[in-house]
CSV table of C-alpha atoms in Angstrom, one decimal:
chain,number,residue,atom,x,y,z
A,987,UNK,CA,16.3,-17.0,-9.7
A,988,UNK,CA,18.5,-14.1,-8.0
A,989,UNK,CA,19.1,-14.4,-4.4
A,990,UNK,CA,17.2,-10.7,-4.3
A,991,UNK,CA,14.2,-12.9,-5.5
A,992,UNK,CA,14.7,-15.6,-2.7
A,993,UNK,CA,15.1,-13.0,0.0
A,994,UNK,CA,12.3,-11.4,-1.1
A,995,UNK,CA,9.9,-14.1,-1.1
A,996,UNK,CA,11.3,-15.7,2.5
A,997,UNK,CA,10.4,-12.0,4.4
A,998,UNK,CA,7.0,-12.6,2.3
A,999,UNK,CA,6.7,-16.1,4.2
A,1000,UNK,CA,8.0,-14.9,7.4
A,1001,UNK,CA,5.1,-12.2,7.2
A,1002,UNK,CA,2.6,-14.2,6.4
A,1003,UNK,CA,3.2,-18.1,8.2
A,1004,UNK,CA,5.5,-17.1,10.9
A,1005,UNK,CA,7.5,-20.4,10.8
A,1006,UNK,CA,7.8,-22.6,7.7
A,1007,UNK,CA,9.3,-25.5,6.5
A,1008,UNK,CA,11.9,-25.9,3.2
A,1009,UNK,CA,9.7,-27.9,1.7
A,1010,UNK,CA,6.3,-26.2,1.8
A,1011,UNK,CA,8.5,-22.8,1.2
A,1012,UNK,CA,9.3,-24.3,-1.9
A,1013,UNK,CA,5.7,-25.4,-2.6
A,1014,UNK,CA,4.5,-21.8,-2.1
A,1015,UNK,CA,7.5,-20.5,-4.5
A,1016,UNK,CA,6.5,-22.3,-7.3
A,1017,UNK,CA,3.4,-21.6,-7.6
A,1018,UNK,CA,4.6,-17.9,-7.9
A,1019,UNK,CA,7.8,-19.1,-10.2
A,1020,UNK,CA,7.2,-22.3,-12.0
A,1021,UNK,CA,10.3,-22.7,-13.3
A,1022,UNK,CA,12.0,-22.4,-10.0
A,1023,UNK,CA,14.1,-25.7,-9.2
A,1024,UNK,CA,14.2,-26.9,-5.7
A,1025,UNK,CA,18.0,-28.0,-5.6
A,1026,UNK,CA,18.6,-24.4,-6.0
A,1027,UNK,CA,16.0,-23.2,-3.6
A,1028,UNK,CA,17.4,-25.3,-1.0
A,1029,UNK,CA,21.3,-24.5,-1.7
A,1030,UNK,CA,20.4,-20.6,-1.7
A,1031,UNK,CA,18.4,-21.5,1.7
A,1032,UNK,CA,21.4,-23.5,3.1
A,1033,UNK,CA,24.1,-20.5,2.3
A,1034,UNK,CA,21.4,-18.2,4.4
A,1035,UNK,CA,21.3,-21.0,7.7
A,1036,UNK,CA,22.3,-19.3,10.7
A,1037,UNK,CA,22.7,-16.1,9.5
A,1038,UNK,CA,20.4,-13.8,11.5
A,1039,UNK,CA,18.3,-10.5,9.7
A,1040,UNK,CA,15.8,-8.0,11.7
A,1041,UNK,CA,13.1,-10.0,9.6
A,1042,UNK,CA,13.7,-13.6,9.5
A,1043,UNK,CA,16.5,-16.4,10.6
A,1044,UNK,CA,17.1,-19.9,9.0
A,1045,UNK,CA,17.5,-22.9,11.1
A,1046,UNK,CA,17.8,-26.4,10.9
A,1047,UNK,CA,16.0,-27.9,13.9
A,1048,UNK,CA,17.3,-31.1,15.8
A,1049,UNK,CA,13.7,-32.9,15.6
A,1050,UNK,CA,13.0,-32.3,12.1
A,1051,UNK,CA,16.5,-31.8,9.9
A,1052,UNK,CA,14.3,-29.3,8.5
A,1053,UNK,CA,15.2,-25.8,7.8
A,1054,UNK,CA,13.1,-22.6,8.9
A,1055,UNK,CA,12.2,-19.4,8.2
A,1056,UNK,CA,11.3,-17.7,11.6
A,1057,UNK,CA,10.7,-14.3,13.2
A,1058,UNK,CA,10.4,-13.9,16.9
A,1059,UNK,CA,10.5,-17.7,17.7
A,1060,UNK,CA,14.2,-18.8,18.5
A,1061,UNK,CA,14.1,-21.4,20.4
A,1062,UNK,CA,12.9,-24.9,19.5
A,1063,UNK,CA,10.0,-24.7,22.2
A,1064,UNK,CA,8.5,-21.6,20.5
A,1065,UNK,CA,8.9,-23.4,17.1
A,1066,UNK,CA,7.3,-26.9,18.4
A,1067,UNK,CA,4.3,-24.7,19.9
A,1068,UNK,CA,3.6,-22.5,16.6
A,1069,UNK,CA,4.2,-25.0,14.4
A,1070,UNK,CA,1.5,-27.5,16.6
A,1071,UNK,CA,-1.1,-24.7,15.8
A,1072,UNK,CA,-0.2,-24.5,12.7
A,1073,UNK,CA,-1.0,-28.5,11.9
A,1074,UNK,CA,-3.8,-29.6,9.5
A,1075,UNK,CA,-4.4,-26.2,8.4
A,1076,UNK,CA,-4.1,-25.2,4.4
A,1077,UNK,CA,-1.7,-22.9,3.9
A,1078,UNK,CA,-2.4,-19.7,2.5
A,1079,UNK,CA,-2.0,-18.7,-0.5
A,1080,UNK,CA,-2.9,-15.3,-2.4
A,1081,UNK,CA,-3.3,-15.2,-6.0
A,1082,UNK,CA,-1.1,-12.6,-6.6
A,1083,UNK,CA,2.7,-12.4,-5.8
A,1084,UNK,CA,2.3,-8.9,-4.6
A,1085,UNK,CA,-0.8,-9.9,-2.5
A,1086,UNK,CA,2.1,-12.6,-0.8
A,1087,UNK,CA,4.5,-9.7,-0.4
A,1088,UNK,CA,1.9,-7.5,1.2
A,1089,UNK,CA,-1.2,-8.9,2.1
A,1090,UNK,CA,-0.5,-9.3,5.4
A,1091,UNK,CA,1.3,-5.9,6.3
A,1092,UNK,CA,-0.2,-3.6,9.0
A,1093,UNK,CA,-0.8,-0.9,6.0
A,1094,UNK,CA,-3.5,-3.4,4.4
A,1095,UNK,CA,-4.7,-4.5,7.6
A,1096,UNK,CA,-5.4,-0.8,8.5
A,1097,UNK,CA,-6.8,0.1,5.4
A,1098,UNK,CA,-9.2,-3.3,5.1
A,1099,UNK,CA,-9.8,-2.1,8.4
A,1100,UNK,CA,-10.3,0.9,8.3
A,1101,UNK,CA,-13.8,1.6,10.0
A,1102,UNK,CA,-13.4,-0.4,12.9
A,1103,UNK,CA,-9.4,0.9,13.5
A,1104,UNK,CA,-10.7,4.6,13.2
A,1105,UNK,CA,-13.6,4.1,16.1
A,1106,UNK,CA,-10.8,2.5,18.2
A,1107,UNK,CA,-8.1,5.1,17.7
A,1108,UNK,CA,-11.3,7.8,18.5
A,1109,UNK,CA,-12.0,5.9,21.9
A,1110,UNK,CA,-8.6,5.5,23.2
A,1111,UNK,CA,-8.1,9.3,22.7
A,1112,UNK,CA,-10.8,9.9,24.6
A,1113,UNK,CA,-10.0,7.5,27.2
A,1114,UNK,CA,-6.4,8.0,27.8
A,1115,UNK,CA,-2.9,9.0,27.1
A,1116,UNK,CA,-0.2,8.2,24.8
A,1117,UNK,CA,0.6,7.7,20.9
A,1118,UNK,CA,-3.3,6.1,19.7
A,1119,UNK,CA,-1.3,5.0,16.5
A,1120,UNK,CA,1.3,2.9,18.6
A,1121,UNK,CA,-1.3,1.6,20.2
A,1122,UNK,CA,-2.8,0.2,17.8
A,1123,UNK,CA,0.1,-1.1,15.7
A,1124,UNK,CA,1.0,-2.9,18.4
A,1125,UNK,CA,-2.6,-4.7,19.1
A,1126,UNK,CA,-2.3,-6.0,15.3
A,1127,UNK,CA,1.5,-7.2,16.1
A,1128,UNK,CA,0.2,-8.7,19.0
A,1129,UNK,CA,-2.7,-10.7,17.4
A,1130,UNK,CA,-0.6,-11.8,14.2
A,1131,UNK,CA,2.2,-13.3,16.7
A,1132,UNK,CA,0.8,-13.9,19.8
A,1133,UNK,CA,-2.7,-15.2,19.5
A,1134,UNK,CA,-3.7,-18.4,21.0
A,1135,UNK,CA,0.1,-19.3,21.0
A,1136,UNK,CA,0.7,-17.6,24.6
A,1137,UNK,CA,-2.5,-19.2,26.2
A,1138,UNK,CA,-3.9,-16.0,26.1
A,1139,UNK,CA,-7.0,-15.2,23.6
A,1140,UNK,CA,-7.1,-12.5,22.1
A,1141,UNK,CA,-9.6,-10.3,24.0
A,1142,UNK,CA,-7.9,-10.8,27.3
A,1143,UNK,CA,-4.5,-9.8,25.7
A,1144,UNK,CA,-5.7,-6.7,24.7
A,1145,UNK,CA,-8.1,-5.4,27.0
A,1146,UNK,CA,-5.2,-6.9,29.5
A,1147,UNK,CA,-2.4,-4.2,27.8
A,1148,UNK,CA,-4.9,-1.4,27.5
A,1149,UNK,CA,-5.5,-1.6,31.3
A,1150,UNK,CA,-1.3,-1.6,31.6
A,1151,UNK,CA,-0.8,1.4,29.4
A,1152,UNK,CA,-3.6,2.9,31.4
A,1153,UNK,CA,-6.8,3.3,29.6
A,1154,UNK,CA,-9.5,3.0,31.9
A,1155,UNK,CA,-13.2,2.6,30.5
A,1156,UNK,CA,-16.3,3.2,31.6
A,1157,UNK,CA,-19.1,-0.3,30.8
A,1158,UNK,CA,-20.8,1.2,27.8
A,1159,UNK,CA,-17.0,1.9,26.2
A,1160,UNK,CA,-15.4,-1.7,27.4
A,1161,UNK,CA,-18.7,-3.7,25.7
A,1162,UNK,CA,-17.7,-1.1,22.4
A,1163,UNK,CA,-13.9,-1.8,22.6
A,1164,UNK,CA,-14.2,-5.7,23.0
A,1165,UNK,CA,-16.7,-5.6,20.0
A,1166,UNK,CA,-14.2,-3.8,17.7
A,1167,UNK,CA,-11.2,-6.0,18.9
A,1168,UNK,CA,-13.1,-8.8,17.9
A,1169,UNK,CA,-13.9,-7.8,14.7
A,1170,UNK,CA,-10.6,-6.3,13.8
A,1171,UNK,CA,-8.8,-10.0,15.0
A,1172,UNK,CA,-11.8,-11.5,13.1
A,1173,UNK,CA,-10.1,-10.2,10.1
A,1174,UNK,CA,-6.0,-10.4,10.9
A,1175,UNK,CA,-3.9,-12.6,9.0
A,1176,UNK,CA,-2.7,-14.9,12.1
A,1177,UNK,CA,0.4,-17.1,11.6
A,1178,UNK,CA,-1.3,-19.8,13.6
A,1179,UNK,CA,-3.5,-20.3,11.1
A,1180,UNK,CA,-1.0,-20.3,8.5
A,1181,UNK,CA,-2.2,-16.9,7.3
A,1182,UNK,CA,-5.4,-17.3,7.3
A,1183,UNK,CA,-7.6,-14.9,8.9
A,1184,UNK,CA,-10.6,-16.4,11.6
A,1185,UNK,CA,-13.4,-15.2,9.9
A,1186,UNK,CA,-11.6,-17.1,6.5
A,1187,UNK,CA,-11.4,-20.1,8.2
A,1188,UNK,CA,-14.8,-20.2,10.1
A,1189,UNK,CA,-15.7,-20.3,6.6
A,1190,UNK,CA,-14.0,-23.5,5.6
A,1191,UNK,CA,-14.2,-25.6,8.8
A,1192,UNK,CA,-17.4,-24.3,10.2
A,1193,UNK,CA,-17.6,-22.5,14.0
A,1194,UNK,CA,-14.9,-22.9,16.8
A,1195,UNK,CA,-15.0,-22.5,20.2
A,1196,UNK,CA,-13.7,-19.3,21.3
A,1197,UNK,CA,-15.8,-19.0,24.3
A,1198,UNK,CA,-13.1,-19.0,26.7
A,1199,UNK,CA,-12.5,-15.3,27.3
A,1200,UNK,CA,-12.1,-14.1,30.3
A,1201,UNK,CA,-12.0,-9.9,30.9
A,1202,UNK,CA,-10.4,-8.1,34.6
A,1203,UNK,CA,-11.5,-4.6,35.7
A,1204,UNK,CA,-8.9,-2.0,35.9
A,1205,UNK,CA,-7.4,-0.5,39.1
A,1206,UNK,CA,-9.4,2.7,38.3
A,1207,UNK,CA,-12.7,1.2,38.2
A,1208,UNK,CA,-11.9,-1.0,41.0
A,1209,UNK,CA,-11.5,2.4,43.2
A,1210,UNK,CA,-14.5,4.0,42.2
A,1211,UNK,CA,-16.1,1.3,43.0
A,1212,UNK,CA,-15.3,1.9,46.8
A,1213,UNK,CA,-15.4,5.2,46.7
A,1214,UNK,CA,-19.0,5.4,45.4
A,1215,UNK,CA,-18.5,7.1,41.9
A,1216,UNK,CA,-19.7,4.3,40.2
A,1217,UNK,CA,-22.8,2.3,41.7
A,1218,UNK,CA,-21.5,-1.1,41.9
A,1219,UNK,CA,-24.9,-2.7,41.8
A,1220,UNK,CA,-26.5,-0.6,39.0
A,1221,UNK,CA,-22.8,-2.0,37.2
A,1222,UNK,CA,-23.5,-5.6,38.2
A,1223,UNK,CA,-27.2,-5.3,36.3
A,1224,UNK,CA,-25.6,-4.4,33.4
A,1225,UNK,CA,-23.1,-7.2,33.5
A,1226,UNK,CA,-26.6,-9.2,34.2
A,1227,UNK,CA,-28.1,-7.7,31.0
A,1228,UNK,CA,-25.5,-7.7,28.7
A,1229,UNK,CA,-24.9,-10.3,25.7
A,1230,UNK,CA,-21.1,-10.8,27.0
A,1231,UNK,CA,-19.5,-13.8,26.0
A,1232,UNK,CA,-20.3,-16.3,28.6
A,1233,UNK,CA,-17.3,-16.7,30.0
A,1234,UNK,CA,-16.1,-13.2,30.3
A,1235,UNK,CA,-19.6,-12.5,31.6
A,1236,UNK,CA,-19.2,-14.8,34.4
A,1237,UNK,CA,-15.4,-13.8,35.4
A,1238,UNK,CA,-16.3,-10.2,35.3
A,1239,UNK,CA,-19.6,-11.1,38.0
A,1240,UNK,CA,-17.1,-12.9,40.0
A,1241,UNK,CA,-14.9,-10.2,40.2
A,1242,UNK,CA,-17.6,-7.4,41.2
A,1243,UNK,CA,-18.9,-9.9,43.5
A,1244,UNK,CA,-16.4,-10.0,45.5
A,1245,UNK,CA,-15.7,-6.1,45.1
A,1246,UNK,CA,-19.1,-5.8,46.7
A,1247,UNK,CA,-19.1,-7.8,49.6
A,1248,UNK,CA,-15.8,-6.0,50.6
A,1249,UNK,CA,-17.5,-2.5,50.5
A,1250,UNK,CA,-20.8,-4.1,52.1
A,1251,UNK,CA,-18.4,-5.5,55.2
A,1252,UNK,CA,-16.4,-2.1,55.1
A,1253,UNK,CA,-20.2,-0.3,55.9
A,1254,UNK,CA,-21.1,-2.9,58.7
């Protein structure tokens, strides 16, 4: 093995796990190079400890004398908190070595994608300012990384940095955005779940609870609201009406409740 060949495959792991043990790195390495020897593995690893790229970092941790490859968690708290998400699940594994290398790029994503990324791009041209394509590329960033690992899911996370780069939509358009954010994290490579994508493993374990989402209205919306260009009750029906996710249903009624009875007490 050249160290070409070992640098190569630890930006692979760092792209698709996140964070990763020696040990399992090794496990995933041979199945790709079966005559790869461990004792040089690790020494190659060991030469690398410490020594920081703009794609990965090695490190030896105190609570596991285990070394790492990371991007974007240094610090042992990060790594404890991925690496608990991480536990019990299979690792990933694609068949092919350049499926490894690539699989879970933002190029295949968009591509695998491509439908539901094209209808996004569409709506937040129409809907707002700014580079679309940035946009995006950040929302898939944000969902590999970020995920649950935060405490934020992923539907509030996005809808939460739409409304901050300043998007504002209208009901129909939020209940079409939050259907294609679901279905494009439905289908992200997520190093949480050790490169699996949710929709992969709601297919192995069987359904999880991801009815926790919760969804805030906008500034914008808020002020048309009370200055009567949008009819706050005929938007509270809809709300009513809608197949929303429980939970964001109910925080977006609790919200526009209490919108309401400030414009009913500013009328009395």
């Amino acid at each position: 093995m050249t160290p070409k060949q070992y640098r190569e495959f630890y930006i692979g792991c760092v792209k698709l796990y996140g964070v990763i043990d020696s040990d399992n790195a090794f496990d995933i390495f041979k199945h790709y190079y079966p005559e790869a020897e461990k004792k040089s593995f690790i020494k190659d690893l060991s030469t690398r400890f410490d020594k920081f790229t703009h794609t990965y970092s090695i490190w030896k941790t105190r609570k596991r004398n285990l070394y790492l490859i990371v991007e974007d968690f240094l610090d042992s708290e990060s790594i404890d908190a991925i690496l608990g998400l991480q536990k019990d699940k299979d690792y990933y594994i694609p068949k092919t070595y350049d499926k490894f290398l690539n699989h879970s790029s933002y190029n295949y994503w968009e591509q695998y994608n491509n439908k539901e990324v094209k209808e996004l791009k569409k709506i937040l041209r129409n809907n707002g300012r700014g580079n679309t394509d940035l946009c995006v590329t950040t929302i898939f960033y944000d969902f590999q990384s970020l995920s649950y690992y935060d405490g934020n899911d992923p539907l509030t996370m996005t809808l939460k940095r739409l409304l901050f780069w300043g998007f504002e939509f209208d009901f129909e358009t939020t209940q079409k955005v939050v259907g294609i954010i679901q279905a494009l994290y439905n289908n992200t490579r997520l190093w949480v779940n050790r490169g699996y994508t949710p929709s992969e493993l709601l297919k192995k374990h069987g359904p999880i609870n991801l009815n926790k989402t919760e969804l805030s209205l906008g500034p914008n919306i808020k002020e048309m609201f009370y200055n009567g260009e949008i009819d706050i009750d005929d938007y509270i029906q809809g709300v009513l009406n809608n197949d929303l996710p429980q939970s964001m249903k109910e925080s977006l009624l609790k919200e526009l409740i209490a919108i309401k009875k400030e414009i009913d007490d500013s009328k009395a």
